Tab-separated table of C-alpha atoms and ligand atoms in Angstrom:
chain	number	residue	atom	x	y	z
N	1	UNK	CA	0.053	0.082	0.352
N	2	UNK	CA	1.468	3.361	-0.700
N	3	UNK	CA	1.929	6.561	1.403
N	4	UNK	CA	-1.275	7.962	2.625
N	5	UNK	CA	-3.144	5.280	2.241
N	6	UNK	CA	-5.343	4.550	4.638
N	7	UNK	CA	-7.760	0.986	5.573
N	8	UNK	CA	-10.623	0.506	7.068
N	9	UNK	CA	-12.880	-2.793	7.102
N	10	UNK	CA	-16.531	-2.599	8.292
N	11	UNK	CA	-19.536	-5.855	7.624
N	12	UNK	CA	-23.023	-5.488	6.605
N	13	UNK	CA	-25.839	-7.641	5.365
N	14	UNK	CA	-27.791	-6.416	2.760
N	15	UNK	CA	-31.372	-7.896	1.011
N	16	UNK	CA	-30.894	-7.225	-2.980
N	17	UNK	CA	-28.042	-9.328	-3.767
N	18	UNK	CA	-29.487	-11.729	-5.209
N	19	UNK	CA	-28.024	-15.549	-4.365
N	20	UNK	CA	-29.037	-16.531	-7.864
N	21	UNK	CA	-27.628	-13.956	-9.650
N	22	UNK	CA	-24.027	-14.575	-8.267
N	23	UNK	CA	-24.586	-18.100	-8.799
N	24	UNK	CA	-24.859	-16.987	-12.512
N	25	UNK	CA	-21.531	-15.077	-13.008
N	26	UNK	CA	-19.754	-17.602	-10.921
N	27	UNK	CA	-20.656	-20.448	-12.995
N	28	UNK	CA	-21.011	-18.867	-16.291
N	29	UNK	CA	-17.763	-20.207	-17.454
N	30	UNK	CA	-17.417	-23.292	-17.301
N	31	UNK	CA	-20.421	-24.881	-18.575
N	32	UNK	CA	-20.230	-27.909	-20.822
N	33	UNK	CA	-20.798	-27.306	-24.646
N	34	UNK	CA	-23.627	-28.961	-26.311
N	35	UNK	CA	-21.835	-31.607	-28.819
N	36	UNK	CA	-19.162	-32.136	-25.680
N	37	UNK	CA	-22.088	-32.707	-23.068
N	38	UNK	CA	-23.642	-35.155	-25.991
N	39	UNK	CA	-20.956	-37.543	-26.652
N	40	UNK	CA	-20.511	-37.795	-22.393
N	41	UNK	CA	-23.635	-38.737	-22.522
N	42	UNK	CA	-22.851	-41.267	-25.186
N	43	UNK	CA	-20.024	-43.330	-23.147
N	44	UNK	CA	-22.748	-45.492	-20.837
N	45	UNK	CA	-23.567	-46.834	-24.687
N	46	UNK	CA	-20.543	-47.578	-25.461
N	47	UNK	CA	-19.647	-49.328	-22.393
N	48	UNK	CA	-22.377	-51.663	-23.326
N	49	UNK	CA	-21.316	-52.007	-26.657
N	50	UNK	CA	-21.783	-56.027	-26.975
N	51	UNK	CA	-25.507	-56.063	-25.401
N	52	UNK	CA	-28.464	-56.261	-28.300
N	53	UNK	CA	-29.455	-52.992	-29.528
N	54	UNK	CA	-33.037	-52.859	-27.581
N	55	UNK	CA	-30.745	-53.902	-24.212
N	56	UNK	CA	-28.587	-51.595	-24.656
N	57	UNK	CA	-31.143	-48.774	-25.400
N	58	UNK	CA	-32.788	-49.444	-21.831
N	59	UNK	CA	-29.683	-49.978	-20.371
N	60	UNK	CA	-28.189	-46.590	-21.915
N	61	UNK	CA	-31.490	-44.825	-20.290
N	62	UNK	CA	-31.070	-46.536	-17.217
N	63	UNK	CA	-27.530	-45.564	-17.065
N	64	UNK	CA	-28.006	-41.780	-18.059
N	65	UNK	CA	-29.807	-41.189	-14.661
N	66	UNK	CA	-26.918	-41.952	-12.811
N	67	UNK	CA	-24.378	-40.021	-15.145
N	68	UNK	CA	-25.302	-37.128	-13.532
N	69	UNK	CA	-23.212	-34.327	-15.419
N	70	UNK	CA	-25.893	-31.794	-15.035
N	71	UNK	CA	-25.169	-31.326	-11.429
N	72	UNK	CA	-21.530	-30.422	-12.207
N	73	UNK	CA	-22.718	-26.753	-11.953
N	74	UNK	CA	-24.348	-26.865	-8.697
N	75	UNK	CA	-20.369	-28.224	-7.755
N	76	UNK	CA	-18.976	-25.227	-8.850
N	77	UNK	CA	-21.684	-23.525	-6.949
N	78	UNK	CA	-20.814	-24.944	-3.839
N	79	UNK	CA	-16.796	-24.214	-4.357
N	80	UNK	CA	-17.331	-20.725	-5.565
N	81	UNK	CA	-19.906	-19.736	-2.695
N	82	UNK	CA	-17.478	-21.340	-0.110
N	83	UNK	CA	-14.717	-19.800	-1.117
N	84	UNK	CA	-16.645	-16.098	-1.183
N	85	UNK	CA	-16.153	-13.445	-3.934
N	86	UNK	CA	-13.846	-10.308	-3.958
N	87	UNK	CA	-13.862	-7.060	-6.186
N	88	UNK	CA	-12.149	-4.207	-5.859
N	89	UNK	CA	-13.789	-0.563	-7.432
N	90	UNK	CA	-11.645	2.396	-7.909
N	91	UNK	CA	-13.922	5.726	-7.790
N	92	UNK	CA	-11.756	8.818	-9.160
N	93	UNK	CA	-12.847	12.707	-10.217
N	94	UNK	CA	-13.032	15.914	-8.709
N	95	UNK	CA	-14.178	16.355	-5.099
N	96	UNK	CA	-17.661	17.222	-4.291
N	97	UNK	CA	-19.023	15.362	-7.149
N	98	UNK	CA	-20.784	12.576	-4.979
N	99	UNK	CA	-18.629	9.887	-5.219
N	100	UNK	CA	-19.043	8.839	-2.013
N	101	UNK	CA	-22.462	8.947	-1.330
N	102	UNK	CA	-23.156	6.977	-4.407
N	103	UNK	CA	-20.770	4.158	-3.173
N	104	UNK	CA	-23.163	4.115	-0.042
N	105	UNK	CA	-26.169	4.057	-2.091
N	106	UNK	CA	-24.717	1.470	-4.035
N	107	UNK	CA	-23.859	-1.067	-1.686
N	108	UNK	CA	-25.981	0.182	1.205
N	109	UNK	CA	-23.708	1.051	3.447
N	110	UNK	CA	-22.038	4.018	5.132
N	111	UNK	CA	-18.573	3.401	4.434
N	112	UNK	CA	-16.973	7.177	4.985
N	113	UNK	CA	-18.345	7.312	8.167
N	114	UNK	CA	-15.073	8.694	9.430
N	115	UNK	CA	-14.025	10.767	6.673
N	116	UNK	CA	-12.726	14.615	7.562
N	117	UNK	CA	-12.816	16.989	4.649
N	118	UNK	CA	-10.364	19.256	5.065
N	119	UNK	CA	-10.756	23.071	4.504
N	120	UNK	CA	-10.629	25.184	1.117
N	121	UNK	CA	-7.216	26.290	2.469
N	122	UNK	CA	-5.616	23.323	2.684
N	123	UNK	CA	-7.124	21.775	-0.124
N	124	UNK	CA	-5.094	24.214	-2.474
N	125	UNK	CA	-2.217	22.748	-1.938
N	126	UNK	CA	-3.482	19.183	-1.263
N	127	UNK	CA	-1.912	16.362	-3.010
N	128	UNK	CA	-3.615	13.003	-3.769
N	129	UNK	CA	-3.778	10.483	-1.987
N	130	UNK	CA	-5.289	7.214	-2.029
N	131	UNK	CA	-7.778	5.485	0.603
N	132	UNK	CA	-8.656	1.957	1.030
N	133	UNK	CA	-12.040	0.765	2.615
N	134	UNK	CA	-13.178	-2.448	2.996
N	135	UNK	CA	-16.911	-4.075	3.484
N	136	UNK	CA	-17.605	-7.334	3.708
N	137	UNK	CA	-21.561	-8.094	2.608
N	138	UNK	CA	-22.989	-11.246	3.182
N	139	UNK	CA	-26.477	-12.215	1.658
N	140	UNK	CA	-28.497	-15.736	1.494
N	141	UNK	CA	-25.093	-17.180	2.415
N	142	UNK	CA	-23.112	-15.418	0.061
N	143	UNK	CA	-20.182	-13.703	1.308
N	144	UNK	CA	-18.682	-10.481	-0.753
N	145	UNK	CA	-15.258	-8.839	0.226
N	146	UNK	CA	-15.701	-5.047	-1.730
N	147	UNK	CA	-12.935	-3.203	-1.596
N	148	UNK	CA	-13.643	0.877	-2.117
N	149	UNK	CA	-10.449	2.563	-3.436
N	150	UNK	CA	-11.062	6.443	-3.301
N	151	UNK	CA	-8.962	9.161	-4.473
N	152	UNK	CA	-9.413	12.403	-2.204
N	153	UNK	CA	-7.643	15.287	-3.389
N	154	UNK	CA	-7.887	14.780	-7.162
N	155	UNK	CA	-7.800	17.929	-9.040
N	156	UNK	CA	-8.522	19.921	-5.741
N	157	UNK	CA	-4.706	21.433	-5.811
N	158	UNK	CA	-3.868	24.721	-8.005
N	159	UNK	CA	-1.327	23.090	-9.356
N	160	UNK	CA	-2.817	19.506	-10.969
N	161	UNK	CA	0.109	18.635	-13.094
N	162	UNK	CA	0.985	14.853	-12.654
N	163	UNK	CA	-1.878	14.822	-9.774
N	164	UNK	CA	-2.967	11.265	-11.111
N	165	UNK	CA	0.622	9.562	-11.214
N	166	UNK	CA	-0.155	8.350	-7.670
N	167	UNK	CA	-3.427	6.551	-9.091
N	168	UNK	CA	-1.646	5.113	-12.043
N	169	UNK	CA	1.606	3.936	-9.317
N	170	UNK	CA	-1.251	2.311	-7.180
N	171	UNK	CA	-2.636	0.524	-10.152
N	172	UNK	CA	0.473	-0.974	-11.097
N	173	UNK	CA	1.594	-1.809	-7.222
N	174	UNK	CA	-1.256	-3.935	-7.489
N	175	UNK	CA	-0.648	-5.978	-10.730
N	176	UNK	CA	3.335	-6.001	-9.405
N	177	UNK	CA	2.671	-7.679	-6.356
N	178	UNK	CA	0.173	-10.230	-8.184
N	179	UNK	CA	3.090	-10.575	-10.541
N	180	UNK	CA	5.558	-11.534	-7.420
N	181	UNK	CA	2.676	-13.694	-5.681
N	182	UNK	CA	2.445	-15.445	-9.164
N	183	UNK	CA	6.041	-16.064	-9.193
N	184	UNK	CA	6.014	-17.641	-5.423
N	185	UNK	CA	5.574	-20.844	-4.130
N	186	UNK	CA	2.421	-20.318	-2.657
N	187	UNK	CA	0.238	-19.491	-5.519
N	188	UNK	CA	-2.834	-21.088	-4.596
N	189	UNK	CA	-3.989	-18.522	-1.513
N	190	UNK	CA	-2.807	-15.077	-3.419
N	191	UNK	CA	-4.642	-12.340	-2.502
N	192	UNK	CA	-6.096	-10.456	-5.633
N	193	UNK	CA	-5.779	-6.645	-4.768
N	194	UNK	CA	-5.982	-5.574	-8.586
N	195	UNK	CA	-8.418	-2.456	-9.160
N	196	UNK	CA	-10.907	-4.212	-11.090
N	197	UNK	CA	-12.621	-1.318	-12.303
N	198	UNK	CA	-12.652	2.692	-11.879
N	199	UNK	CA	-15.685	4.624	-11.847
N	200	UNK	CA	-14.515	7.389	-12.884
N	201	UNK	CA	-17.169	11.021	-12.257
N	202	UNK	CA	-17.732	13.668	-14.751
N	203	UNK	CA	-19.379	16.796	-13.288
N	204	UNK	CA	-22.224	17.609	-14.889
N	205	UNK	CA	-21.926	21.253	-15.229
N	206	UNK	CA	-19.422	21.551	-17.700
N	207	UNK	CA	-19.347	21.245	-21.215
N	208	UNK	CA	-18.104	17.575	-21.844
N	209	UNK	CA	-14.623	16.368	-20.530
N	210	UNK	CA	-12.104	18.896	-19.133
N	211	UNK	CA	-8.785	18.641	-19.915
N	212	UNK	CA	-7.918	17.193	-16.524
N	213	UNK	CA	-10.354	14.287	-17.350
N	214	UNK	CA	-8.610	14.128	-20.407
N	215	UNK	CA	-5.370	13.365	-18.943
N	216	UNK	CA	-6.592	11.220	-16.254
N	217	UNK	CA	-8.359	8.659	-18.275
N	218	UNK	CA	-5.216	8.674	-21.225
N	219	UNK	CA	-2.684	7.628	-18.146
N	220	UNK	CA	-5.163	5.075	-16.752
N	221	UNK	CA	-7.204	3.718	-19.858
N	222	UNK	CA	-4.895	0.682	-20.304
N	223	UNK	CA	-4.340	-0.519	-16.979
N	224	UNK	CA	-8.084	-0.432	-15.744
N	225	UNK	CA	-11.530	-0.996	-16.831
N	226	UNK	CA	-12.961	2.358	-16.723
N	227	UNK	CA	-16.533	2.970	-16.560
N	228	UNK	CA	-17.369	7.007	-16.839
N	229	UNK	CA	-20.148	8.141	-14.839
N	230	UNK	CA	-22.077	11.648	-14.892
N	231	UNK	CA	-22.251	12.648	-11.218
N	232	UNK	CA	-25.248	14.448	-9.678
N	233	UNK	CA	-27.283	14.014	-12.868
N	234	UNK	CA	-30.194	15.952	-11.048
N	235	UNK	CA	-28.536	19.059	-12.417
N	236	UNK	CA	-29.476	18.240	-15.628
N	237	UNK	CA	-32.822	18.235	-18.032
N	238	UNK	CA	-33.070	14.843	-19.961
N	239	UNK	CA	-32.697	16.971	-23.006
N	240	UNK	CA	-28.947	18.199	-21.589
N	241	UNK	CA	-28.208	15.150	-19.875
N	242	UNK	CA	-28.495	13.162	-23.412
N	243	UNK	CA	-26.586	16.146	-25.284
N	244	UNK	CA	-23.833	15.654	-22.312
N	245	UNK	CA	-23.686	12.042	-23.100
N	246	UNK	CA	-22.858	12.571	-26.573
N	247	UNK	CA	-20.635	15.048	-26.258
N	248	UNK	CA	-18.360	12.714	-24.063
N	249	UNK	CA	-18.770	9.859	-25.866
N	250	UNK	CA	-17.421	12.294	-29.135
N	251	UNK	CA	-14.574	13.259	-26.970
N	252	UNK	CA	-13.898	9.825	-25.596
N	253	UNK	CA	-13.551	8.593	-29.674
N	254	UNK	CA	-11.473	11.782	-30.210
N	255	UNK	CA	-8.881	11.229	-27.837
N	256	UNK	CA	-8.819	7.308	-28.403
N	257	UNK	CA	-9.659	6.734	-24.692
N	258	UNK	CA	-10.750	2.986	-24.191
N	259	UNK	CA	-13.418	2.366	-21.693
N	260	UNK	CA	-14.933	-0.568	-20.676
N	261	UNK	CA	-16.176	-2.470	-23.549
N	262	UNK	CA	-19.539	-4.264	-22.540
N	263	UNK	CA	-19.492	-8.181	-24.194
N	264	UNK	CA	-21.354	-8.931	-27.240
N	265	UNK	CA	-24.962	-10.284	-25.614
N	266	UNK	CA	-25.367	-14.339	-26.692
N	267	UNK	CA	-27.871	-14.775	-29.174
N	268	UNK	CA	-29.458	-17.748	-27.048
N	269	UNK	CA	-30.330	-15.137	-24.370
N	270	UNK	CA	-34.034	-13.903	-23.805
N	271	UNK	CA	-35.530	-11.386	-25.024
N	272	UNK	CA	-35.815	-8.826	-21.993
N	273	UNK	CA	-32.065	-9.740	-21.319
N	274	UNK	CA	-31.154	-8.483	-24.606
N	275	UNK	CA	-33.335	-5.434	-24.026
N	276	UNK	CA	-31.896	-4.620	-20.885
N	277	UNK	CA	-28.054	-5.141	-22.447
N	278	UNK	CA	-28.804	-2.689	-25.123
N	279	UNK	CA	-30.324	-0.031	-22.748
N	280	UNK	CA	-27.394	-0.650	-20.460
N	281	UNK	CA	-25.083	-0.089	-23.212
N	282	UNK	CA	-26.752	2.997	-24.718
N	283	UNK	CA	-26.718	4.645	-21.161
N	284	UNK	CA	-23.102	5.226	-21.000
N	285	UNK	CA	-21.672	7.518	-19.616
N	286	UNK	CA	-24.147	6.678	-16.774
N	287	UNK	CA	-25.945	9.944	-15.370
N	288	UNK	CA	-26.118	9.029	-11.351
N	289	UNK	CA	-27.790	10.631	-8.571
N	290	UNK	CA	-26.863	9.375	-5.006
N	291	UNK	CA	-28.685	9.818	-1.773
N	292	UNK	CA	-28.194	8.627	1.820
N	293	UNK	CA	-31.542	9.418	2.378
N	294	UNK	CA	-34.873	7.540	2.489
N	295	UNK	CA	-37.919	9.685	1.603
N	296	UNK	CA	-41.411	9.531	2.392
N	297	UNK	CA	-43.291	11.088	-0.845
N	298	UNK	CA	-46.637	10.126	-0.415
N	299	UNK	CA	-45.685	6.905	-2.307
N	300	UNK	CA	-46.950	3.531	-1.218
N	301	UNK	CA	-43.208	2.729	-0.079
N	302	UNK	CA	-40.058	5.027	1.410
N	303	UNK	CA	-37.638	5.594	-1.439
N	304	UNK	CA	-34.224	6.250	-1.325
N	305	UNK	CA	-33.761	10.278	-2.994
N	306	UNK	CA	-33.081	14.105	-2.424
N	307	UNK	CA	-36.285	15.757	-1.705
N	308	UNK	CA	-36.379	19.378	-3.090
N	309	UNK	CA	-39.344	21.916	-2.323
N	310	UNK	CA	-40.168	21.284	-6.163
N	311	UNK	CA	-40.095	17.191	-5.604
N	312	UNK	CA	-38.131	13.864	-5.042
N	313	UNK	CA	-35.760	12.514	-7.292
N	314	UNK	CA	-35.713	9.146	-6.722
N	315	UNK	CA	-31.953	7.295	-7.152
N	316	UNK	CA	-33.635	3.981	-8.034
N	317	UNK	CA	-36.245	5.369	-10.447
N	318	UNK	CA	-35.101	4.487	-14.513
N	319	UNK	CA	-36.727	7.754	-15.371
N	320	UNK	CA	-34.343	10.093	-12.991
N	321	UNK	CA	-31.191	8.556	-13.363
N	322	UNK	CA	-29.070	5.330	-14.628
N	323	UNK	CA	-28.641	4.172	-11.001
N	324	UNK	CA	-30.213	0.948	-11.206
N	325	UNK	CA	-28.485	0.479	-14.713
N	326	UNK	CA	-25.424	0.849	-13.104
N	327	UNK	CA	-25.886	-0.928	-9.647
N	328	UNK	CA	-27.110	-4.358	-12.297
N	329	UNK	CA	-24.037	-3.865	-14.405
N	330	UNK	CA	-21.702	-3.617	-11.719
N	331	UNK	CA	-23.190	-6.504	-9.572
N	332	UNK	CA	-25.522	-8.225	-11.497
N	333	UNK	CA	-24.350	-9.159	-14.863
N	334	UNK	CA	-20.643	-7.868	-15.452
N	335	UNK	CA	-18.536	-7.944	-11.970
N	336	UNK	CA	-17.022	-11.424	-13.367
N	337	UNK	CA	-16.494	-10.110	-16.911
N	338	UNK	CA	-14.691	-7.000	-14.976
N	339	UNK	CA	-12.336	-9.554	-12.912
N	340	UNK	CA	-11.604	-11.650	-16.409
N	341	UNK	CA	-10.878	-8.318	-18.369
N	342	UNK	CA	-8.422	-7.238	-15.621
N	343	UNK	CA	-7.000	-10.370	-15.258
N	344	UNK	CA	-6.518	-11.679	-19.185
N	345	UNK	CA	-6.156	-8.395	-20.651
N	346	UNK	CA	-5.044	-5.773	-18.747
N	347	UNK	CA	-2.649	-7.599	-15.929
N	348	UNK	CA	-1.265	-9.757	-19.333
N	349	UNK	CA	-0.474	-6.535	-20.785
N	350	UNK	CA	1.521	-5.040	-18.027
N	351	UNK	CA	2.889	-8.734	-17.870
N	352	UNK	CA	3.761	-9.098	-21.238
N	353	UNK	CA	5.188	-5.523	-20.911
N	354	UNK	CA	7.390	-6.584	-18.017
N	355	UNK	CA	8.841	-9.452	-19.331
N	356	UNK	CA	9.698	-7.861	-22.364
N	357	UNK	CA	11.725	-5.182	-21.183
N	358	UNK	CA	13.399	-7.258	-18.863
N	359	UNK	CA	14.690	-9.007	-22.374
N	360	UNK	CA	15.647	-5.997	-23.817
N	361	UNK	CA	19.488	-4.939	-23.462
N	362	UNK	CA	20.016	-1.721	-21.214
N	363	UNK	CA	16.479	-1.864	-19.985
N	364	UNK	CA	17.578	-0.926	-16.603
N	365	UNK	CA	19.481	2.302	-17.411
N	366	UNK	CA	16.406	3.630	-19.558
N	367	UNK	CA	14.149	2.607	-16.459
N	368	UNK	CA	15.930	4.619	-14.342
N	369	UNK	CA	16.906	7.394	-16.445
N	370	UNK	CA	12.807	7.942	-17.489
N	371	UNK	CA	12.045	7.608	-13.654
N	372	UNK	CA	13.770	10.809	-13.389
N	373	UNK	CA	12.606	12.689	-16.365
N	374	UNK	CA	8.725	12.870	-14.578
N	375	UNK	CA	7.101	12.708	-18.164
N	376	UNK	CA	3.453	11.964	-18.342
N	377	UNK	CA	1.837	9.135	-16.971
N	378	UNK	CA	1.163	7.496	-20.259
N	379	UNK	CA	5.575	7.411	-20.853
N	380	UNK	CA	6.283	6.115	-17.734
N	381	UNK	CA	8.502	3.192	-18.813
N	382	UNK	CA	7.295	-0.312	-17.780
N	383	UNK	CA	8.269	-2.302	-15.980
N	384	UNK	CA	7.589	-0.920	-12.910
N	385	UNK	CA	8.965	-3.920	-11.079
N	386	UNK	CA	12.826	-2.565	-11.491
N	387	UNK	CA	15.092	-4.981	-13.319
N	388	UNK	CA	17.186	-5.277	-9.525
N	389	UNK	CA	14.256	-5.986	-7.928
N	390	UNK	CA	13.310	-8.973	-10.346
N	391	UNK	CA	16.867	-10.330	-10.025
N	392	UNK	CA	16.570	-10.410	-6.417
N	393	UNK	CA	13.253	-11.799	-6.778
N	394	UNK	CA	14.774	-14.694	-8.960
N	395	UNK	CA	17.874	-15.297	-6.790
N	396	UNK	CA	15.753	-15.304	-3.559
N	397	UNK	CA	12.948	-18.071	-5.360
N	398	UNK	CA	16.387	-19.928	-6.823
N	399	UNK	CA	17.989	-19.976	-3.249
N	400	UNK	CA	14.639	-21.298	-1.884
N	401	UNK	CA	14.653	-24.403	-4.286
N	402	UNK	CA	18.003	-24.848	-3.610
N	403	UNK	CA	16.966	-25.613	0.461
N	404	UNK	CA	14.046	-27.795	-0.278
N	405	UNK	CA	15.748	-29.796	-2.879
N	406	UNK	CA	19.005	-30.680	-0.181
N	407	UNK	CA	16.258	-31.375	2.505
N	408	UNK	CA	14.501	-33.601	0.248
N	409	UNK	CA	18.210	-35.127	-0.602
N	410	UNK	CA	18.597	-35.833	2.942
N	411	UNK	CA	15.289	-36.824	3.672
N	412	UNK	CA	15.935	-39.703	0.819
N	413	UNK	CA	19.421	-40.596	2.285
N	414	UNK	CA	18.271	-40.761	5.558
N	415	UNK	CA	15.071	-43.358	4.158
N	416	UNK	CA	18.081	-45.135	1.996
N	417	UNK	CA	19.946	-45.747	5.186
N	418	UNK	CA	16.996	-46.863	7.426
N	419	UNK	CA	16.150	-49.311	4.701
N	420	UNK	CA	19.305	-50.543	3.995
N	421	UNK	CA	19.727	-51.086	7.984
N	422	UNK	CA	16.349	-52.891	8.116
N	423	UNK	CA	17.243	-55.330	5.408
N	424	UNK	CA	20.548	-55.829	7.447
N	425	UNK	CA	18.915	-57.020	10.701
N	426	UNK	CA	16.236	-58.896	8.990
N	427	UNK	CA	19.397	-60.848	7.105
N	428	UNK	CA	20.745	-61.281	10.329
Z	1	GDP	P1	-17.659	13.336	-3.316
Z	1	GDP	O1	-16.539	14.451	-2.536
Z	1	GDP	O2	-17.134	13.623	-4.469
Z	1	GDP	O3	-17.160	12.393	-2.297
Z	1	GDP	O4	-18.501	13.862	-2.935
Z	1	GDP	P2	-19.981	13.708	-1.539
Z	1	GDP	O5	-20.645	12.052	-1.791
Z	1	GDP	O6	-19.190	13.431	-0.512
Z	1	GDP	O7	-21.168	14.755	-2.167
Z	1	GDP	C1	-20.667	16.107	-1.809
Z	1	GDP	C2	-22.276	17.133	-1.637
Z	1	GDP	O8	-23.219	16.226	-2.884
Z	1	GDP	C3	-22.820	16.039	-0.061
Z	1	GDP	O9	-23.252	17.530	-0.072
Z	1	GDP	C4	-23.594	15.288	-0.954
Z	1	GDP	O10	-24.888	15.253	-0.210
Z	1	GDP	C5	-24.185	15.808	-2.566
Z	1	GDP	N1	-24.752	14.766	-3.267
Z	1	GDP	C6	-24.445	13.724	-3.516
Z	1	GDP	N2	-24.491	12.862	-4.537
Z	1	GDP	C7	-25.687	14.051	-4.959
Z	1	GDP	C8	-26.436	13.863	-6.198
Z	1	GDP	O11	-26.546	12.932	-6.779
Z	1	GDP	N3	-26.652	15.275	-6.361
Z	1	GDP	C9	-27.007	16.466	-5.927
Z	1	GDP	N4	-27.683	17.533	-5.818
Z	1	GDP	N5	-25.998	16.544	-5.036
Z	1	GDP	C10	-25.321	15.290	-4.338
């Protein structure tokens, strides 16, 4: 954890986490493809090859009941539920855009009880810090370990140049840690602290992305899944929201900033799912409203919302904002995909760059030289894992392996000796 990093851990129990939905993302990958499944079902018939065809059919039908491959997903489900789930979410963007409020609204918790907001004078010279807060959510026996990484102080200072560097460094430190753990001996129990998603807050009051937004997004877009959101969307009329969304989408394209790409919807999904998926994709950037208050506005039940003299903005009303779409996407439908993209694409990219630069002659010199010249974050040379450290790590691992080998040889020699002694005493 970098300098200025805080940690706190709370625990709560929530009602909207559907166990079935968690199960659906945990077991989606290993489903047996239909042709393979058909082939597996054929196995009992093959075993009874010599039987008359009628008997084979009868026994085959009987055996089919006992094969039980259909229960495979249940095994995976049980295993995943036992292990629990973890997810690391980063929130970034200007102070006061409603980041903490939205996190509390999304996860129905109060993660920011102990937050101290600095005075305006202190914020003029404040540098960005990284705060990590954890919450354990349990619902219907399903445990979720959620870590929220906050970036207080972002864009607060008068001089904001390079203010995103601590964020870039933090993301890469987590990759570096994972790389170290992966090359260690205890690979089975790696604690994954990599950032799986970054919610980037954009102001509703501007005319699109500001230069600071562009600089930040360019610096991190190849290292983390970015989901852009427009904070405090109740400040905008529906027409204004659409215009701002359109402008942001154009800017992202012009600046060649890669945000999280939603996977294509499977053709065999039902129509309702397809419609929701299309709606979600069209909503980007999500225009959200957050609130920690539950208001009674004459409706049948109290709702989470912001109460004004002219009416109430309901956080979970899809006609008022995209909160529900964002929560559905983040928790129910795309959480596993965000984790997979982090591992398969972003982390693999980091790892490949590390290996490439290790293979290049003079990499160490270049790395130290360009580290001194603090250019933009996108130009920070990779790997962040310095060569000297890597060499040290390899030496340590070699040493560990050598010690284990020695131990094994000693044990073998001892066993051989006691075996020989046993044989001698038998002969006598
Ligand atoms: P952060 O600094 O980005 O974490 O912002 P906070 O969550 O602390 O919110 C700053 C202020 O904005 C607080 O007074 C919140 O009540 C208010 N706020 C939060 N979300 C919204 C929103 O969606 N709409 C409006 N109008 N105000 C909000």
